[in-house]
mmCIF file of C-alpha atoms in Angstrom:
data_model
loop_
_atom_site.group_PDB
_atom_site.id
_atom_site.type_symbol
_atom_site.label_atom_id
_atom_site.label_comp_id
_atom_site.label_asym_id
_atom_site.label_seq_id
_atom_site.Cartn_x
_atom_site.Cartn_y
_atom_site.Cartn_z
ATOM 1 C CA MET A 400 120.695 55.899 86.660
ATOM 2 C CA THR A 401 119.554 58.652 84.229
ATOM 3 C CA VAL A 402 119.011 62.017 85.868
ATOM 4 C CA TYR A 403 116.277 63.901 84.020
ATOM 5 C CA GLY A 404 116.318 67.671 83.968
ATOM 6 C CA SER A 405 120.112 67.852 84.258
ATOM 7 C CA PHE A 406 121.945 70.761 82.662
ATOM 8 C CA PRO A 407 121.227 71.906 80.057
ATOM 9 C CA GLY A 408 117.489 71.498 80.451
ATOM 10 C CA ALA A 409 116.663 74.048 77.750
ATOM 11 C CA ARG A 410 118.089 73.378 74.295
ATOM 12 C CA PRO A 411 117.194 76.139 71.814
ATOM 13 C CA ARG A 412 119.251 74.282 69.200
ATOM 14 C CA ARG A 413 116.388 71.838 68.795
ATOM 15 C CA LEU A 414 114.647 74.517 66.734
ATOM 16 C CA ARG A 415 117.646 74.897 64.415
ATOM 17 C CA VAL A 416 118.222 71.268 63.445
ATOM 18 C CA ASN A 417 117.443 71.587 59.714
ATOM 19 C CA PRO A 418 116.338 74.148 57.104
ATOM 20 C CA VAL A 419 112.666 73.230 57.284
ATOM 21 C CA MET A 420 112.597 73.588 61.071
ATOM 22 C CA ARG A 421 114.374 76.939 60.865
ATOM 23 C CA ARG A 422 111.937 78.135 58.219
ATOM 24 C CA MET A 423 108.930 77.007 60.246
ATOM 25 C CA VAL A 424 109.929 78.920 63.379
ATOM 26 C CA ALA A 425 111.377 81.995 61.659
ATOM 27 C CA GLU A 426 110.146 85.187 63.313
ATOM 28 C CA THR A 427 110.829 87.439 60.329
ATOM 29 C CA ARG A 428 109.943 86.673 56.720
ATOM 30 C CA LEU A 429 110.812 88.619 53.599
ATOM 31 C CA HIS A 430 108.211 88.685 50.855
ATOM 32 C CA PRO A 431 108.387 90.232 47.366
ATOM 33 C CA ALA A 432 105.489 92.501 48.335
ATOM 34 C CA ASP A 433 107.736 94.135 50.969
ATOM 35 C CA LEU A 434 110.059 95.497 48.299
ATOM 36 C CA ILE A 435 110.237 98.768 46.357
ATOM 37 C CA LEU A 436 112.661 99.244 43.463
ATOM 38 C CA PRO A 437 114.299 102.674 43.048
ATOM 39 C CA ALA A 438 115.074 103.469 39.394
ATOM 40 C CA PHE A 439 116.824 106.289 37.558
ATOM 41 C CA VAL A 440 115.755 107.565 34.149
ATOM 42 C CA ARG A 441 118.079 109.869 32.232
ATOM 43 C CA GLU A 442 117.152 112.347 29.578
ATOM 44 C CA GLY A 443 118.741 112.200 26.132
ATOM 45 C CA ILE A 444 120.314 108.736 26.116
ATOM 46 C CA SER A 445 119.631 105.927 23.663
ATOM 47 C CA GLU A 446 121.181 103.121 25.729
ATOM 48 C CA PRO A 447 121.262 102.494 29.488
ATOM 49 C CA VAL A 448 124.290 103.983 31.243
ATOM 50 C CA ALA A 449 125.954 101.689 33.787
ATOM 51 C CA LEU A 450 126.920 103.222 37.130
ATOM 52 C CA ALA A 451 130.528 102.515 38.066
ATOM 53 C CA SER A 452 129.859 102.902 41.798
ATOM 54 C CA MET A 453 126.723 100.713 41.768
ATOM 55 C CA PRO A 454 127.457 97.553 39.746
ATOM 56 C CA GLY A 455 124.278 96.228 38.170
ATOM 57 C CA VAL A 456 122.392 99.536 38.401
ATOM 58 C CA VAL A 457 121.886 101.810 35.392
ATOM 59 C CA GLN A 458 120.468 105.119 34.340
ATOM 60 C CA HIS A 459 117.554 103.959 32.207
ATOM 61 C CA THR A 460 116.201 105.056 28.902
ATOM 62 C CA LEU A 461 112.414 105.286 28.761
ATOM 63 C CA ASP A 462 112.296 101.917 27.000
ATOM 64 C CA THR A 463 114.473 100.102 29.542
ATOM 65 C CA LEU A 464 112.607 101.813 32.375
ATOM 66 C CA ARG A 465 109.342 100.385 31.084
ATOM 67 C CA LYS A 466 110.931 96.935 30.897
ATOM 68 C CA ALA A 467 112.249 97.267 34.464
ATOM 69 C CA ALA A 468 108.719 98.100 35.601
ATOM 70 C CA VAL A 469 107.297 95.044 33.840
ATOM 71 C CA ASP A 470 109.995 92.833 35.366
ATOM 72 C CA ALA A 471 109.203 94.207 38.825
ATOM 73 C CA VAL A 472 105.521 93.406 38.352
ATOM 74 C CA SER A 473 106.365 89.869 37.233
ATOM 75 C CA ALA A 474 108.510 89.346 40.338
ATOM 76 C CA GLY A 475 105.795 90.583 42.691
ATOM 77 C CA VAL A 476 107.597 93.771 43.743
ATOM 78 C CA SER A 477 105.113 96.296 45.112
ATOM 79 C CA GLY A 478 106.645 99.689 44.366
ATOM 80 C CA PHE A 479 108.740 101.574 41.822
ATOM 81 C CA MET A 480 110.397 104.812 43.016
ATOM 82 C CA LEU A 481 111.431 107.027 40.102
ATOM 83 C CA TYR A 482 114.230 109.590 39.947
ATOM 84 C CA GLY A 483 114.676 111.859 36.949
ATOM 85 C CA VAL A 484 118.109 112.794 35.615
ATOM 86 C CA PRO A 485 117.754 115.855 33.355
ATOM 87 C CA ASP A 486 120.235 117.099 30.810
ATOM 88 C CA ASP A 487 122.755 119.378 32.524
ATOM 89 C CA THR A 488 121.747 122.258 30.273
ATOM 90 C CA LYS A 489 118.265 122.194 31.827
ATOM 91 C CA LYS A 490 119.428 122.673 35.391
ATOM 92 C CA ASP A 491 118.955 126.105 36.923
ATOM 93 C CA ALA A 492 118.845 127.812 40.307
ATOM 94 C CA VAL A 493 115.218 126.904 41.025
ATOM 95 C CA GLY A 494 115.065 123.436 39.450
ATOM 96 C CA SER A 495 112.640 124.377 36.676
ATOM 97 C CA ALA A 496 112.832 120.940 35.036
ATOM 98 C CA GLY A 497 111.344 119.460 38.190
ATOM 99 C CA THR A 498 108.050 121.295 37.676
ATOM 100 C CA ASP A 499 107.961 121.186 33.893
ATOM 101 C CA PRO A 500 105.164 118.838 32.749
ATOM 102 C CA ALA A 501 107.541 117.874 29.931
ATOM 103 C CA GLY A 502 110.432 117.246 32.346
ATOM 104 C CA ILE A 503 112.095 113.826 32.300
ATOM 105 C CA LEU A 504 110.519 112.594 35.550
ATOM 106 C CA GLN A 505 107.002 113.528 34.482
ATOM 107 C CA ILE A 506 107.519 111.877 31.079
ATOM 108 C CA ALA A 507 108.786 108.756 32.850
ATOM 109 C CA LEU A 508 105.837 108.660 35.232
ATOM 110 C CA ARG A 509 103.396 108.773 32.347
ATOM 111 C CA ALA A 510 105.341 106.087 30.475
ATOM 112 C CA VAL A 511 105.424 103.698 33.434
ATOM 113 C CA ARG A 512 101.743 104.196 34.267
ATOM 114 C CA ALA A 513 100.862 103.558 30.610
ATOM 115 C CA GLU A 514 102.912 100.348 30.748
ATOM 116 C CA VAL A 515 101.829 98.830 34.063
ATOM 117 C CA GLY A 516 98.803 100.832 35.171
ATOM 118 C CA ASP A 517 97.997 100.003 38.784
ATOM 119 C CA GLU A 518 99.991 96.761 38.879
ATOM 120 C CA LEU A 519 102.830 98.660 40.576
ATOM 121 C CA VAL A 520 102.635 101.444 43.117
ATOM 122 C CA VAL A 521 104.351 104.139 41.069
ATOM 123 C CA MET A 522 106.268 106.536 43.305
ATOM 124 C CA SER A 523 108.147 109.723 42.516
ATOM 125 C CA ASP A 524 110.943 111.554 44.266
ATOM 126 C CA LEU A 525 109.707 115.006 45.239
ATOM 127 C CA CYS A 526 112.902 116.995 45.595
ATOM 128 C CA LEU A 527 114.799 119.643 43.648
ATOM 129 C CA ASP A 528 118.353 118.368 43.947
ATOM 130 C CA GLU A 529 118.395 116.537 40.604
ATOM 131 C CA TYR A 530 117.254 119.705 38.818
ATOM 132 C CA THR A 531 119.227 122.542 40.448
ATOM 133 C CA ASP A 532 122.573 123.726 39.138
ATOM 134 C CA HIS A 533 123.853 123.987 42.712
ATOM 135 C CA GLY A 534 122.638 120.488 43.658
ATOM 136 C CA HIS A 535 120.774 121.455 46.803
ATOM 137 C CA CYS A 536 117.290 120.218 47.621
ATOM 138 C CA GLY A 537 115.826 123.706 47.610
ATOM 139 C CA VAL A 538 115.966 127.295 46.478
ATOM 140 C CA LEU A 539 118.898 129.363 47.739
ATOM 141 C CA ASP A 540 118.627 132.794 49.306
ATOM 142 C CA ALA A 541 120.908 135.746 48.599
ATOM 143 C CA GLU A 542 123.495 134.376 51.027
ATOM 144 C CA GLY A 543 123.576 130.922 49.452
ATOM 145 C CA ARG A 544 121.551 129.217 52.165
ATOM 146 C CA VAL A 545 118.601 126.939 51.436
ATOM 147 C CA ASP A 546 115.440 129.020 51.846
ATOM 148 C CA ASN A 547 112.961 126.689 53.522
ATOM 149 C CA ASP A 548 109.720 128.530 52.754
ATOM 150 C CA ALA A 549 110.597 129.505 49.194
ATOM 151 C CA THR A 550 111.441 125.855 48.618
ATOM 152 C CA LEU A 551 108.035 124.773 49.907
ATOM 153 C CA GLU A 552 106.395 126.798 47.136
ATOM 154 C CA ARG A 553 108.410 124.823 44.600
ATOM 155 C CA TYR A 554 107.489 121.539 46.275
ATOM 156 C CA ALA A 555 103.802 122.400 45.997
ATOM 157 C CA GLU A 556 104.239 122.857 42.240
ATOM 158 C CA MET A 557 106.194 119.617 41.971
ATOM 159 C CA ALA A 558 103.504 117.710 43.834
ATOM 160 C CA GLN A 559 100.834 118.821 41.421
ATOM 161 C CA VAL A 560 102.757 118.029 38.227
ATOM 162 C CA GLN A 561 103.874 114.629 39.553
ATOM 163 C CA ALA A 562 100.329 113.744 40.535
ATOM 164 C CA ASP A 563 99.072 114.851 37.132
ATOM 165 C CA ALA A 564 101.748 112.674 35.507
ATOM 166 C CA GLY A 565 100.438 109.582 37.272
ATOM 167 C CA ALA A 566 102.314 109.100 40.544
ATOM 168 C CA HIS A 567 100.402 107.077 43.125
ATOM 169 C CA VAL A 568 102.791 108.148 45.917
ATOM 170 C CA LEU A 569 105.009 111.199 46.366
ATOM 171 C CA GLY A 570 108.222 110.782 48.350
ATOM 172 C CA THR A 571 108.935 114.057 50.173
ATOM 173 C CA SER A 572 112.689 113.673 50.424
ATOM 174 C CA GLY A 573 113.931 117.267 50.781
ATOM 175 C CA MET A 574 113.765 117.505 54.598
ATOM 176 C CA MET A 575 112.276 120.997 54.572
ATOM 177 C CA ASP A 576 110.239 121.988 57.626
ATOM 178 C CA GLY A 577 106.528 121.812 56.826
ATOM 179 C CA GLN A 578 106.942 119.977 53.528
ATOM 180 C CA VAL A 579 104.353 117.266 54.176
ATOM 181 C CA GLY A 580 101.612 119.736 55.038
ATOM 182 C CA VAL A 581 102.329 121.938 52.032
ATOM 183 C CA VAL A 582 102.357 118.971 49.662
ATOM 184 C CA ARG A 583 99.126 117.608 51.140
ATOM 185 C CA ASP A 584 97.413 120.966 50.680
ATOM 186 C CA ALA A 585 98.728 121.263 47.117
ATOM 187 C CA LEU A 586 97.364 117.840 46.218
ATOM 188 C CA ASP A 587 93.999 118.408 47.846
ATOM 189 C CA THR A 588 93.658 121.765 46.101
ATOM 190 C CA ILE A 589 93.627 120.027 42.714
ATOM 191 C CA GLY A 590 91.343 117.240 43.876
ATOM 192 C CA ARG A 591 94.076 114.607 44.263
ATOM 193 C CA GLU A 592 93.154 113.321 47.694
ATOM 194 C CA ASP A 593 93.898 109.847 46.307
ATOM 195 C CA VAL A 594 97.654 110.493 46.015
ATOM 196 C CA SER A 595 99.622 109.325 49.063
ATOM 197 C CA ILE A 596 102.614 110.909 50.759
ATOM 198 C CA LEU A 597 105.626 108.876 51.834
ATOM 199 C CA ALA A 598 107.404 111.201 54.247
ATOM 200 C CA TYR A 599 111.164 110.931 54.455
ATOM 201 C CA THR A 600 110.756 111.442 58.164
ATOM 202 C CA ALA A 601 114.275 110.617 59.322
ATOM 203 C CA LYS A 602 116.662 111.312 56.462
ATOM 204 C CA TYR A 603 120.141 111.581 57.859
ATOM 205 C CA SER A 604 123.109 113.503 56.484
ATOM 206 C CA SER A 605 125.078 110.387 55.627
ATOM 207 C CA ALA A 606 128.412 109.418 54.113
ATOM 208 C CA PHE A 607 126.650 106.504 52.420
ATOM 209 C CA TYR A 608 124.947 108.620 49.736
ATOM 210 C CA GLY A 609 128.100 108.835 47.613
ATOM 211 C CA PRO A 610 127.134 106.491 44.741
ATOM 212 C CA PHE A 611 123.705 108.117 44.500
ATOM 213 C CA ARG A 612 125.409 111.358 43.457
ATOM 214 C CA GLU A 613 126.660 109.571 40.352
ATOM 215 C CA ALA A 614 123.257 108.014 39.735
ATOM 216 C CA VAL A 615 121.443 111.365 39.574
ATOM 217 C CA GLY A 616 124.282 113.376 38.059
ATOM 218 C CA SER A 617 124.411 115.584 41.145
ATOM 219 C CA SER A 618 125.802 119.105 40.892
ATOM 220 C CA LEU A 619 126.060 119.460 44.667
ATOM 221 C CA LYS A 620 128.564 121.901 46.077
ATOM 222 C CA GLY A 621 128.999 121.692 49.829
ATOM 223 C CA ASP A 622 126.775 119.491 51.981
ATOM 224 C CA ARG A 623 123.199 119.198 53.246
ATOM 225 C CA LYS A 624 123.845 119.259 56.975
ATOM 226 C CA THR A 625 121.621 122.284 57.594
ATOM 227 C CA TYR A 626 118.496 120.373 56.570
ATOM 228 C CA GLN A 627 119.181 116.645 56.743
ATOM 229 C CA GLN A 628 119.346 115.130 60.224
ATOM 230 C CA ASP A 629 122.509 114.921 62.282
ATOM 231 C CA PRO A 630 123.658 111.269 62.625
ATOM 232 C CA ALA A 631 124.260 111.894 66.332
ATOM 233 C CA ASN A 632 120.584 112.519 67.056
ATOM 234 C CA ALA A 633 117.825 110.018 67.804
ATOM 235 C CA ARG A 634 115.120 111.895 69.743
ATOM 236 C CA GLU A 635 115.045 114.457 66.952
ATOM 237 C CA ALA A 636 113.724 111.748 64.614
ATOM 238 C CA LEU A 637 110.711 111.253 66.881
ATOM 239 C CA ARG A 638 110.029 114.988 66.758
ATOM 240 C CA GLU A 639 110.163 114.879 62.958
ATOM 241 C CA LEU A 640 107.829 111.886 63.063
ATOM 242 C CA ALA A 641 105.226 113.705 65.153
ATOM 243 C CA LEU A 642 105.302 116.680 62.794
ATOM 244 C CA ASP A 643 104.976 114.561 59.647
ATOM 245 C CA LEU A 644 102.018 112.642 61.036
ATOM 246 C CA GLU A 645 100.320 115.845 62.168
ATOM 247 C CA GLU A 646 100.783 117.282 58.662
ATOM 248 C CA GLY A 647 99.158 114.270 57.010
ATOM 249 C CA ALA A 648 101.858 111.742 56.092
ATOM 250 C CA ASP A 649 100.372 108.416 54.985
ATOM 251 C CA MET A 650 103.650 106.515 55.354
ATOM 252 C CA VAL A 651 106.988 107.366 56.956
ATOM 253 C CA MET A 652 110.559 106.395 56.183
ATOM 254 C CA VAL A 653 114.039 106.099 57.662
ATOM 255 C CA LYS A 654 117.021 106.672 55.363
ATOM 256 C CA PRO A 655 119.677 105.188 55.337
ATOM 257 C CA ALA A 656 118.636 101.822 56.723
ATOM 258 C CA LEU A 657 121.462 99.746 58.237
ATOM 259 C CA PRO A 658 123.305 102.508 60.145
ATOM 260 C CA TYR A 659 119.975 103.630 61.621
ATOM 261 C CA LEU A 660 118.215 100.417 62.640
ATOM 262 C CA ASP A 661 117.766 101.845 66.134
ATOM 263 C CA ILE A 662 115.865 104.795 64.661
ATOM 264 C CA LEU A 663 113.812 102.464 62.484
ATOM 265 C CA ALA A 664 112.864 100.321 65.481
ATOM 266 C CA ALA A 665 111.949 103.370 67.570
ATOM 267 C CA ILE A 666 109.729 104.827 64.839
ATOM 268 C CA ALA A 667 108.076 101.474 64.103
ATOM 269 C CA ALA A 668 107.209 101.148 67.793
ATOM 270 C CA GLU A 669 105.558 104.575 67.803
ATOM 271 C CA VAL A 670 103.240 104.537 64.808
ATOM 272 C CA ALA A 671 100.242 102.804 63.269
ATOM 273 C CA VAL A 672 101.107 103.848 59.695
ATOM 274 C CA PRO A 673 103.343 101.835 57.331
ATOM 275 C CA VAL A 674 107.068 102.321 57.916
ATOM 276 C CA ALA A 675 109.618 102.184 55.107
ATOM 277 C CA ALA A 676 113.390 102.013 55.152
ATOM 278 C CA TYR A 677 115.730 102.848 52.282
ATOM 279 C CA GLN A 678 118.746 100.619 51.780
ATOM 280 C CA ILE A 679 120.744 103.314 50.054
ATOM 281 C CA SER A 680 123.431 103.365 47.391
ATOM 282 C CA GLY A 681 126.394 103.130 49.739
ATOM 283 C CA GLU A 682 124.923 100.120 51.506
ATOM 284 C CA TYR A 683 124.389 98.451 48.131
ATOM 285 C CA ALA A 684 127.874 99.360 46.895
ATOM 286 C CA MET A 685 129.636 97.994 49.988
ATOM 287 C CA VAL A 686 128.062 94.566 49.621
ATOM 288 C CA GLU A 687 128.733 94.446 45.879
ATOM 289 C CA ALA A 688 132.358 95.555 46.317
ATOM 290 C CA ALA A 689 133.096 93.096 49.119
ATOM 291 C CA ALA A 690 131.452 90.279 47.171
ATOM 292 C CA GLU A 691 133.444 91.143 44.054
ATOM 293 C CA LYS A 692 136.610 90.802 46.157
ATOM 294 C CA GLY A 693 135.446 87.389 47.356
ATOM 295 C CA TRP A 694 135.293 88.588 50.943
ATOM 296 C CA ILE A 695 131.622 87.784 51.552
ATOM 297 C CA ASN A 696 128.898 85.583 50.110
ATOM 298 C CA ARG A 697 126.914 88.093 48.038
ATOM 299 C CA ASP A 698 123.487 86.439 48.029
ATOM 300 C CA ALA A 699 123.614 85.554 51.719
ATOM 301 C CA ALA A 700 124.718 89.077 52.646
ATOM 302 C CA ILE A 701 121.914 90.659 50.627
ATOM 303 C CA LEU A 702 119.258 88.534 52.329
ATOM 304 C CA GLU A 703 120.800 89.089 55.747
ATOM 305 C CA THR A 704 120.786 92.870 55.376
ATOM 306 C CA LEU A 705 117.190 92.925 54.159
ATOM 307 C CA THR A 706 116.041 90.561 56.904
ATOM 308 C CA GLY A 707 117.715 92.782 59.486
ATOM 309 C CA ILE A 708 115.915 95.835 58.144
ATOM 310 C CA LYS A 709 112.567 94.079 58.252
ATOM 311 C CA ARG A 710 113.268 92.642 61.713
ATOM 312 C CA ALA A 711 113.914 96.179 62.972
ATOM 313 C CA GLY A 712 110.392 97.182 61.954
ATOM 314 C CA ALA A 713 110.229 98.089 58.269
ATOM 315 C CA SER A 714 107.043 97.070 56.515
ATOM 316 C CA MET A 715 108.494 98.226 53.179
ATOM 317 C CA ILE A 716 112.098 98.309 51.981
ATOM 318 C CA LEU A 717 113.502 100.350 49.117
ATOM 319 C CA THR A 718 116.420 98.405 47.696
ATOM 320 C CA TYR A 719 118.242 98.276 44.374
ATOM 321 C CA TRP A 720 118.097 94.471 44.660
ATOM 322 C CA ALA A 721 114.280 94.433 44.824
ATOM 323 C CA THR A 722 113.515 92.544 41.617
ATOM 324 C CA GLU A 723 116.446 90.148 41.964
ATOM 325 C CA VAL A 724 115.566 89.299 45.550
ATOM 326 C CA ALA A 725 111.857 88.944 44.766
ATOM 327 C CA GLU A 726 112.649 86.461 42.008
ATOM 328 C CA LYS A 727 114.804 84.413 44.354
ATOM 329 C CA LEU A 728 112.185 84.455 47.081
ATOM 330 C CA ASN A 729 109.614 83.222 44.605
ATOM 331 C CA ALA A 730 111.921 80.432 43.428
ATOM 332 C CA ALA A 731 112.534 79.314 47.018
ATOM 333 C CA ARG A 732 108.852 78.892 47.841
#
């Protein structure tokens, strides 16, 4: 005689029997609109410069940057985060090229907006590290320490020139105390209430930034542990979050992504504003290197990492694979 209800009575595997079933019941879905493409534009080059530590990523010329923006639009990517790489001779102690209307980032912003208009959310990195000869994210005092409040004055200037150049969103990545409020005031003072702020709320002092140093031609001496967050701390991120929201952040971000999924989930559970996560250069490089060795399936690993970031609570993901992944998601639909 058949005994109904015998062990096992519950069989979750029924919902995994084939690809269509798995797709139908999936709890987390990636979409091209979730993705933001970071891009580097370098002054004074006539051809793109490949990055040895980030296979497939380049320092763009203005022409190839415009093409990358068009390709991102075609793939359905939502955002384009720009980083300027000035000529070394233009770096100085206060990052003057970062506030020069004719600086490489401002030129690039105008070029991209002229190319794609409002079809992409054009974002700009608001930080001094690419432009200082010491490589820090701020102005140094007489003892060589980053001077928080003097740096805020520079950030206010940067905000205004980047907004004037066409940025829809400013990414406050320097981790200075009070930066969001100062940038908001600077924008409102010139009548740019329409420009949004993406606060780098929890930006950790991470070992995974290494390849990025090559990408921006960093001149950094020392480290950034006195202003970026300590990897050991979690509650501190929630304090930073409260401050950024109070100061007027429109969106908030966790960076890096994969080593800090717990922070991402905690922040996503706290807020009603959009939450971004940045899959940074070291995360990208590890997957590419392991795939090149034949140790992992590249495409599967890329999708798995991005799905994990979204599952943890990100509504937007900055990733160097943005256009490639968006194209594949479109092809799979």
